[in-house]
PDB file of C-alpha atoms in Angstrom:
ATOM      1  CA  MET A   1       7.918 -19.105  20.416  1.00 33.00           C
ATOM      2  CA  SER A   2       8.487 -15.990  22.505  1.00 36.00           C
ATOM      3  CA  GLY A   3       9.524 -12.416  22.085  1.00 40.00           C
ATOM      4  CA  ALA A   4       8.473  -9.732  19.625  1.00 41.00           C
ATOM      5  CA  THR A   5       9.646  -9.148  16.090  1.00 42.00           C
ATOM      6  CA  MET A   6       9.143  -6.438  13.514  1.00 46.00           C
ATOM      7  CA  GLY A   7       9.080  -8.978  10.665  1.00 47.00           C
ATOM      8  CA  THR A   8       6.126 -10.851   9.249  1.00 48.00           C
ATOM      9  CA  MET A   9       5.458 -14.574   9.345  1.00 47.00           C
ATOM     10  CA  PRO A  10       6.214 -16.718   6.279  1.00 50.00           C
ATOM     11  CA  GLN A  11       3.405 -16.612   3.735  1.00 53.00           C
ATOM     12  CA  THR A  12       1.941 -20.066   3.093  1.00 61.00           C
ATOM     13  CA  THR A  13      -1.247 -19.167   1.221  1.00 72.00           C
ATOM     14  CA  PRO A  14      -1.887 -16.804  -1.703  1.00 83.00           C
ATOM     15  CA  TYR A  15      -2.227 -13.194  -0.582  1.00 92.00           C
ATOM     16  CA  VAL A  16      -5.806 -12.000  -0.943  1.00 92.00           C
ATOM     17  CA  SER A  17      -6.941  -8.556   0.211  1.00 94.00           C
ATOM     18  CA  HIS A  18     -10.591  -8.442   1.240  1.00 93.00           C
ATOM     19  CA  ALA A  19     -10.449  -4.669   1.801  1.00 93.00           C
ATOM     20  CA  ASP A  20      -9.892  -3.479  -1.778  1.00 92.00           C
ATOM     21  CA  LEU A  21     -13.596  -2.928  -2.446  1.00 89.00           C
ATOM     22  CA  GLY A  22     -13.581   0.305  -4.460  1.00 86.00           C
ATOM     23  CA  GLY A  23     -15.677   0.065  -7.598  1.00 81.00           C
ATOM     24  CA  GLN A  24     -17.191  -3.287  -6.671  1.00 83.00           C
ATOM     25  CA  ALA A  25     -20.956  -3.754  -6.793  1.00 82.00           C
ATOM     26  CA  GLY A  26     -23.084  -5.669  -4.325  1.00 84.00           C
ATOM     27  CA  HIS A  27     -21.913  -4.180  -1.022  1.00 85.00           C
ATOM     28  CA  GLY A  28     -24.969  -2.037  -0.428  1.00 84.00           C
ATOM     29  CA  ALA A  29     -25.325   1.688   0.072  1.00 85.00           C
ATOM     30  CA  VAL A  30     -22.917   3.789   2.117  1.00 83.00           C
ATOM     31  CA  LEU A  31     -24.815   4.999   5.171  1.00 85.00           C
ATOM     32  CA  PRO A  32     -23.411   8.253   6.578  1.00 89.00           C
ATOM     33  CA  GLU A  33     -23.154   8.483  10.359  1.00 87.00           C
ATOM     34  CA  PRO A  34     -23.473  11.598  12.521  1.00 90.00           C
ATOM     35  CA  GLU A  35     -20.295  13.644  12.773  1.00 90.00           C
ATOM     36  CA  GLY A  36     -18.360  12.714  15.899  1.00 89.00           C
ATOM     37  CA  GLU A  37     -20.038   9.327  16.428  1.00 90.00           C
ATOM     38  CA  LEU A  38     -16.916   7.276  17.128  1.00 91.00           C
ATOM     39  CA  PHE A  39     -18.165   4.137  18.859  1.00 94.00           C
ATOM     40  CA  HIS A  40     -21.264   1.949  18.822  1.00 93.00           C
ATOM     41  CA  ALA A  41     -20.561  -0.349  21.783  1.00 95.00           C
ATOM     42  CA  ASP A  42     -18.803   0.042  25.122  1.00 96.00           C
ATOM     43  CA  TRP A  43     -16.091  -2.523  24.200  1.00 97.00           C
ATOM     44  CA  GLU A  44     -14.934  -0.618  21.121  1.00 97.00           C
ATOM     45  CA  PRO A  45     -12.882   2.058  22.960  1.00 96.00           C
ATOM     46  CA  ARG A  46     -11.019  -0.763  24.727  1.00 96.00           C
ATOM     47  CA  VAL A  47     -10.131  -2.370  21.396  1.00 97.00           C
ATOM     48  CA  LEU A  48      -8.838   0.990  20.167  1.00 95.00           C
ATOM     49  CA  ALA A  49      -6.762   1.399  23.330  1.00 95.00           C
ATOM     50  CA  LEU A  50      -5.344  -2.141  23.092  1.00 95.00           C
ATOM     51  CA  THR A  51      -4.453  -1.681  19.429  1.00 95.00           C
ATOM     52  CA  LEU A  52      -2.679   1.620  20.077  1.00 94.00           C
ATOM     53  CA  ALA A  53      -0.844   0.269  23.110  1.00 95.00           C
ATOM     54  CA  MET A  54       0.380  -2.837  21.290  1.00 96.00           C
ATOM     55  CA  GLY A  55       1.343  -0.831  18.208  1.00 94.00           C
ATOM     56  CA  ALA A  56       3.469   1.391  20.435  1.00 94.00           C
ATOM     57  CA  THR A  57       5.484  -1.620  21.635  1.00 95.00           C
ATOM     58  CA  GLY A  58       7.215  -1.819  18.247  1.00 94.00           C
ATOM     59  CA  SER A  59       6.174  -5.438  17.765  1.00 96.00           C
ATOM     60  CA  TRP A  60       4.932  -4.588  14.250  1.00 96.00           C
ATOM     61  CA  ASN A  61       4.418  -1.544  12.084  1.00 96.00           C
ATOM     62  CA  ILE A  62       1.172   0.000  10.861  1.00 95.00           C
ATOM     63  CA  ASP A  63       1.500  -1.475   7.374  1.00 97.00           C
ATOM     64  CA  ALA A  64       2.014  -4.988   8.731  1.00 97.00           C
ATOM     65  CA  SER A  65      -1.120  -4.558  10.839  1.00 97.00           C
ATOM     66  CA  ARG A  66      -3.072  -3.386   7.790  1.00 97.00           C
ATOM     67  CA  ALA A  67      -1.916  -6.461   5.884  1.00 97.00           C
ATOM     68  CA  VAL A  68      -3.194  -8.739   8.650  1.00 97.00           C
ATOM     69  CA  ARG A  69      -6.535  -6.927   8.808  1.00 97.00           C
ATOM     70  CA  GLU A  70      -7.228  -7.067   5.110  1.00 97.00           C
ATOM     71  CA  THR A  71      -6.403 -10.778   4.833  1.00 96.00           C
ATOM     72  CA  LEU A  72      -8.758 -11.915   7.602  1.00 97.00           C
ATOM     73  CA  PRO A  73     -10.887 -14.627   5.931  1.00 94.00           C
ATOM     74  CA  ASP A  74     -14.080 -13.346   7.561  1.00 95.00           C
ATOM     75  CA  TYR A  75     -13.283  -9.681   6.879  1.00 95.00           C
ATOM     76  CA  SER A  76     -16.595  -9.006   5.113  1.00 91.00           C
ATOM     77  CA  GLN A  77     -18.595 -10.361   8.079  1.00 93.00           C
ATOM     78  CA  LEU A  78     -16.863  -8.187  10.667  1.00 95.00           C
ATOM     79  CA  ASP A  79     -17.543  -4.587  11.563  1.00 93.00           C
ATOM     80  CA  TYR A  80     -14.765  -2.026  12.011  1.00 94.00           C
ATOM     81  CA  TYR A  81     -13.528  -2.712  15.529  1.00 97.00           C
ATOM     82  CA  ARG A  82     -14.068  -6.474  15.266  1.00 98.00           C
ATOM     83  CA  ILE A  83     -11.621  -6.354  12.351  1.00 98.00           C
ATOM     84  CA  TRP A  84      -9.150  -4.487  14.563  1.00 97.00           C
ATOM     85  CA  PHE A  85      -9.614  -6.998  17.408  1.00 97.00           C
ATOM     86  CA  ALA A  86      -9.287 -10.099  15.197  1.00 97.00           C
ATOM     87  CA  ALA A  87      -6.122  -8.681  13.618  1.00 98.00           C
ATOM     88  CA  LEU A  88      -4.662  -7.859  17.034  1.00 98.00           C
ATOM     89  CA  GLU A  89      -5.243 -11.444  18.163  1.00 97.00           C
ATOM     90  CA  LYS A  90      -3.552 -12.787  15.022  1.00 97.00           C
ATOM     91  CA  LEU A  91      -0.561 -10.455  15.305  1.00 97.00           C
ATOM     92  CA  MET A  92      -0.012 -11.400  18.939  1.00 97.00           C
ATOM     93  CA  LEU A  93      -0.460 -15.124  18.280  1.00 97.00           C
ATOM     94  CA  GLN A  94       2.161 -14.931  15.527  1.00 95.00           C
ATOM     95  CA  ARG A  95       4.657 -13.374  17.933  1.00 95.00           C
ATOM     96  CA  GLY A  96       4.089 -15.519  20.999  1.00 95.00           C
ATOM     97  CA  GLN A  97       2.463 -12.667  22.905  1.00 96.00           C
ATOM     98  CA  LEU A  98      -0.838 -14.516  23.148  1.00 96.00           C
ATOM     99  CA  PHE A  99      -1.786 -18.202  23.118  1.00 97.00           C
ATOM    100  CA  SER A 100      -4.911 -20.111  22.142  1.00 96.00           C
ATOM    101  CA  ASP A 101      -5.496 -21.413  25.660  1.00 96.00           C
ATOM    102  CA  GLU A 102      -5.426 -17.836  26.979  1.00 96.00           C
ATOM    103  CA  MET A 103      -8.007 -16.814  24.389  1.00 95.00           C
ATOM    104  CA  ALA A 104     -10.233 -19.705  25.471  1.00 95.00           C
ATOM    105  CA  ALA A 105      -9.797 -18.916  29.161  1.00 96.00           C
ATOM    106  CA  GLY A 106     -10.134 -15.168  28.750  1.00 93.00           C
ATOM    107  CA  ARG A 107      -7.126 -14.513  30.964  1.00 94.00           C
ATOM    108  CA  MET A 108      -3.333 -14.615  31.032  1.00 95.00           C
ATOM    109  CA  LEU A 109      -1.863 -18.116  31.492  1.00 97.00           C
ATOM    110  CA  HIS A 110       1.753 -17.636  30.369  1.00 96.00           C
ATOM    111  CA  ASP A 111       4.590 -15.291  31.237  1.00 95.00           C
ATOM    112  CA  PRO A 112       4.454 -12.056  29.224  1.00 93.00           C
ATOM    113  CA  ALA A 113       6.657 -11.843  26.151  1.00 94.00           C
ATOM    114  CA  PRO A 114       9.239  -9.040  26.231  1.00 94.00           C
ATOM    115  CA  VAL A 115       8.546  -5.972  24.082  1.00 95.00           C
ATOM    116  CA  LEU A 116      10.774  -3.171  22.843  1.00 93.00           C
ATOM    117  CA  ARG A 117       8.899  -0.434  24.700  1.00 93.00           C
ATOM    118  CA  THR A 118       5.636   0.331  26.484  1.00 94.00           C
ATOM    119  CA  LEU A 119       3.196   3.215  26.205  1.00 93.00           C
ATOM    120  CA  GLN A 120       2.672   4.733  29.649  1.00 92.00           C
ATOM    121  CA  ALA A 121      -0.634   6.392  30.473  1.00 91.00           C
ATOM    122  CA  GLY A 122       0.973   9.785  30.941  1.00 93.00           C
ATOM    123  CA  SER A 123       2.515   9.655  27.470  1.00 92.00           C
ATOM    124  CA  VAL A 124      -0.617   8.800  25.487  1.00 92.00           C
ATOM    125  CA  THR A 125      -1.652  12.355  24.592  1.00 92.00           C
ATOM    126  CA  ALA A 126       1.817  13.333  23.394  1.00 92.00           C
ATOM    127  CA  ALA A 127       2.249  10.085  21.463  1.00 89.00           C
ATOM    128  CA  LEU A 128      -1.063  10.533  19.651  1.00 89.00           C
ATOM    129  CA  ALA A 129      -0.264  14.169  18.858  1.00 91.00           C
ATOM    130  CA  LYS A 130       3.128  13.202  17.459  1.00 89.00           C
ATOM    131  CA  GLY A 131       1.767  10.404  15.286  1.00 88.00           C
ATOM    132  CA  THR A 132       4.128   8.381  13.126  1.00 90.00           C
ATOM    133  CA  PRO A 133       5.565  10.617  10.385  1.00 93.00           C
ATOM    134  CA  THR A 134       6.399   8.704   7.205  1.00 97.00           C
ATOM    135  CA  GLU A 135       8.308  11.353   5.234  1.00 97.00           C
ATOM    136  CA  ARG A 136      12.033  10.691   4.806  1.00 98.00           C
ATOM    137  CA  PRO A 137      14.894  12.730   3.276  1.00 98.00           C
ATOM    138  CA  ALA A 138      15.045  12.437  -0.503  1.00 97.00           C
ATOM    139  CA  THR A 139      18.070  10.681  -1.967  1.00 96.00           C
ATOM    140  CA  THR A 140      16.929  10.828  -5.611  1.00 96.00           C
ATOM    141  CA  SER A 141      15.118  13.301  -7.846  1.00 98.00           C
ATOM    142  CA  ALA A 142      11.395  12.893  -8.427  1.00 98.00           C
ATOM    143  CA  ARG A 143      10.684  11.100 -11.694  1.00 98.00           C
ATOM    144  CA  PHE A 144       7.362  12.862 -12.305  1.00 98.00           C
ATOM    145  CA  ALA A 145       6.282  16.509 -12.150  1.00 98.00           C
ATOM    146  CA  VAL A 146       3.002  18.319 -11.530  1.00 98.00           C
ATOM    147  CA  GLY A 147       0.803  18.200 -14.604  1.00 97.00           C
ATOM    148  CA  GLN A 148       2.476  15.129 -16.084  1.00 98.00           C
ATOM    149  CA  TRP A 149       0.272  12.290 -17.360  1.00 98.00           C
ATOM    150  CA  VAL A 150       0.944   8.856 -15.881  1.00 98.00           C
ATOM    151  CA  ARG A 151      -0.603   5.413 -15.970  1.00 98.00           C
ATOM    152  CA  ALA A 152      -0.987   3.257 -12.870  1.00 98.00           C
ATOM    153  CA  ARG A 153       0.562  -0.192 -12.755  1.00 97.00           C
ATOM    154  CA  ALA A 154      -1.808  -2.691 -14.377  1.00 96.00           C
ATOM    155  CA  GLU A 155      -0.750  -5.928 -12.724  1.00 94.00           C
ATOM    156  CA  ALA A 156      -1.862  -7.164  -9.314  1.00 92.00           C
ATOM    157  CA  VAL A 157       0.690  -8.039  -6.629  1.00 94.00           C
ATOM    158  CA  ASP A 158       0.771 -10.874  -4.088  1.00 94.00           C
ATOM    159  CA  HIS A 159       1.302  -8.675  -1.033  1.00 96.00           C
ATOM    160  CA  HIS A 160      -0.137  -5.641   0.736  1.00 97.00           C
ATOM    161  CA  THR A 161      -0.316  -2.574  -1.477  1.00 97.00           C
ATOM    162  CA  ARG A 162      -1.899   0.864  -1.250  1.00 97.00           C
ATOM    163  CA  LEU A 163      -2.706   1.038  -4.970  1.00 97.00           C
ATOM    164  CA  PRO A 164      -6.481   0.548  -5.284  1.00 96.00           C
ATOM    165  CA  GLY A 165      -7.534  -2.122  -7.730  1.00 95.00           C
ATOM    166  CA  TYR A 166      -9.900   0.235  -9.542  1.00 94.00           C
ATOM    167  CA  VAL A 167      -7.040   2.474 -10.754  1.00 96.00           C
ATOM    168  CA  ARG A 168      -4.804  -0.308 -12.064  1.00 96.00           C
ATOM    169  CA  GLY A 169      -3.927   0.397 -15.693  1.00 96.00           C
ATOM    170  CA  LYS A 170      -5.744   3.751 -15.626  1.00 96.00           C
ATOM    171  CA  ARG A 171      -4.444   7.104 -16.841  1.00 97.00           C
ATOM    172  CA  GLY A 172      -4.233  10.099 -14.528  1.00 97.00           C
ATOM    173  CA  ARG A 173      -2.397  13.368 -13.981  1.00 98.00           C
ATOM    174  CA  ILE A 174       0.110  14.315 -11.275  1.00 98.00           C
ATOM    175  CA  GLU A 175      -1.487  16.957  -9.048  1.00 98.00           C
ATOM    176  CA  ARG A 176       1.037  17.120  -6.199  1.00 98.00           C
ATOM    177  CA  VAL A 177       4.541  15.888  -5.438  1.00 98.00           C
ATOM    178  CA  LEU A 178       4.472  14.866  -1.778  1.00 98.00           C
ATOM    179  CA  GLY A 179       8.128  14.038  -1.079  1.00 98.00           C
ATOM    180  CA  THR A 180       9.631  10.672  -0.239  1.00 98.00           C
ATOM    181  CA  HIS A 181       7.744   8.452   2.188  1.00 98.00           C
ATOM    182  CA  VAL A 182       8.024   4.998   3.737  1.00 98.00           C
ATOM    183  CA  PHE A 183       6.913   2.517   1.063  1.00 98.00           C
ATOM    184  CA  ALA A 184       3.941   0.643   2.529  1.00 98.00           C
ATOM    185  CA  ASP A 185       4.335  -2.443   0.322  1.00 98.00           C
ATOM    186  CA  SER A 186       7.872  -3.101   1.558  1.00 97.00           C
ATOM    187  CA  HIS A 187       7.147  -2.025   5.130  1.00 97.00           C
ATOM    188  CA  ALA A 188       4.219  -4.436   5.452  1.00 97.00           C
ATOM    189  CA  GLN A 189       6.397  -7.391   4.462  1.00 95.00           C
ATOM    190  CA  GLY A 190       9.128  -6.616   6.986  1.00 95.00           C
ATOM    191  CA  LEU A 191      11.521  -5.624   4.197  1.00 97.00           C
ATOM    192  CA  GLY A 192      12.366  -2.179   5.527  1.00 97.00           C
ATOM    193  CA  GLU A 193      11.097   1.324   4.855  1.00 97.00           C
ATOM    194  CA  ALA A 194      12.479   1.608   1.286  1.00 98.00           C
ATOM    195  CA  PRO A 195      11.303   5.256   0.926  1.00 98.00           C
ATOM    196  CA  GLN A 196       9.995   6.338  -2.478  1.00 98.00           C
ATOM    197  CA  TRP A 197       8.590   9.491  -4.003  1.00 98.00           C
ATOM    198  CA  LEU A 198       4.875   9.828  -3.376  1.00 98.00           C
ATOM    199  CA  TYR A 199       2.435  11.682  -5.634  1.00 98.00           C
ATOM    200  CA  THR A 200      -1.198  12.680  -5.638  1.00 98.00           C
ATOM    201  CA  VAL A 201      -2.635  11.476  -8.940  1.00 98.00           C
ATOM    202  CA  VAL A 202      -6.010  12.722 -10.166  1.00 98.00           C
ATOM    203  CA  PHE A 203      -8.119  10.386 -12.297  1.00 96.00           C
ATOM    204  CA  ASP A 204     -11.206  11.425 -14.261  1.00 93.00           C
ATOM    205  CA  ALA A 205     -14.131   9.376 -12.972  1.00 89.00           C
ATOM    206  CA  ALA A 206     -15.020   8.511 -16.551  1.00 88.00           C
ATOM    207  CA  GLU A 207     -11.602   6.847 -16.850  1.00 91.00           C
ATOM    208  CA  LEU A 208     -12.297   4.666 -13.814  1.00 90.00           C
ATOM    209  CA  TRP A 209     -15.966   3.783 -13.961  1.00 84.00           C
ATOM    210  CA  SER A 210     -18.342   2.623 -16.651  1.00 69.00           C
ATOM    211  CA  ASP A 211     -21.092   4.984 -17.807  1.00 58.00           C
ATOM    212  CA  GLN A 212     -23.604   2.939 -15.808  1.00 48.00           C
ATOM    213  CA  THR A 213     -21.966   3.958 -12.530  1.00 52.00           C
ATOM    214  CA  LEU A 214     -22.001   7.707 -13.263  1.00 53.00           C
ATOM    215  CA  GLU A 215     -25.582   8.110 -12.120  1.00 56.00           C
ATOM    216  CA  HIS A 216     -25.083  11.636 -10.871  1.00 53.00           C
ATOM    217  CA  GLY A 217     -23.441  13.046 -13.952  1.00 52.00           C
ATOM    218  CA  GLY A 218     -19.843  13.450 -15.063  1.00 58.00           C
ATOM    219  CA  GLY A 219     -17.183  15.942 -14.154  1.00 68.00           C
ATOM    220  CA  SER A 220     -15.972  14.078 -11.059  1.00 86.00           C
ATOM    221  CA  ASP A 221     -12.345  13.389 -10.168  1.00 92.00           C
ATOM    222  CA  VAL A 222     -10.787  10.795  -7.894  1.00 94.00           C
ATOM    223  CA  SER A 223      -7.479  11.568  -6.146  1.00 97.00           C
ATOM    224  CA  VAL A 224      -5.125   8.739  -5.161  1.00 97.00           C
ATOM    225  CA  ASP A 225      -1.760   9.019  -3.408  1.00 98.00           C
ATOM    226  CA  ALA A 226       0.600   6.696  -5.294  1.00 98.00           C
ATOM    227  CA  TRP A 227       4.249   5.774  -4.856  1.00 98.00           C
ATOM    228  CA  GLU A 228       6.580   6.188  -7.817  1.00 98.00           C
ATOM    229  CA  CYS A 229       6.876   2.467  -8.593  1.00 98.00           C
ATOM    230  CA  TYR A 230       3.109   2.314  -9.039  1.00 98.00           C
ATOM    231  CA  LEU A 231       3.310   4.665 -11.998  1.00 98.00           C
ATOM    232  CA  HIS A 232       4.522   4.768 -15.608  1.00 97.00           C
ATOM    233  CA  GLU A 233       4.739   7.647 -18.036  1.00 96.00           C
ATOM    234  CA  ALA A 234       1.652   8.058 -20.223  1.00 94.00           C
ATOM    235  CA  ALA A 235       0.967  10.094 -23.346  1.00 76.00           C
TER     236      ALA A 235
END
């Protein structure tokens, strides 16, 4: 196998996200870190650089890379940049850009696979400043309006999704209409951008969590950006 592709590899096992942890117990306390503390080891900036450089080749899109990260079987045992590195290895192995013998040897043993483009050192600052905008021109009218009550989709899906598990089936209110954006679920599967209307939906914390989790009192809201197909009208 050689060459790069924007598609994803055929799925042979059930899709399980190990990253959808919101609302789950047993993961320990969240430990805040000092503002501006970006790295904890000298290899981590190199992983960031490799990930950005390979992403810029067009070999995959950001949603496909997220799907690979969240399905790593040892996800819960890896820290942040080890997740990035393991996913990068998997993405490149899938596309013939890296081989197992090269991983074992720690060096290049095969001819490089062609890529669509390369990120030159002099272009890094401009590329990072530009980012990857996801908004697209609207071709339909928005189904929901600010202030409208909606209910999030209740069923789980067998692919990457940006709808958190803890809001499935829950009732919330449209706070903002954000325009039409690349649909992450479709994008991650190599099925195209399929832009949809995107909304900020506000959920009352009491709607999401049991009374036992509201240790610091009520009155809290949780905001989630949700694509139109995630939502249904609610009374």
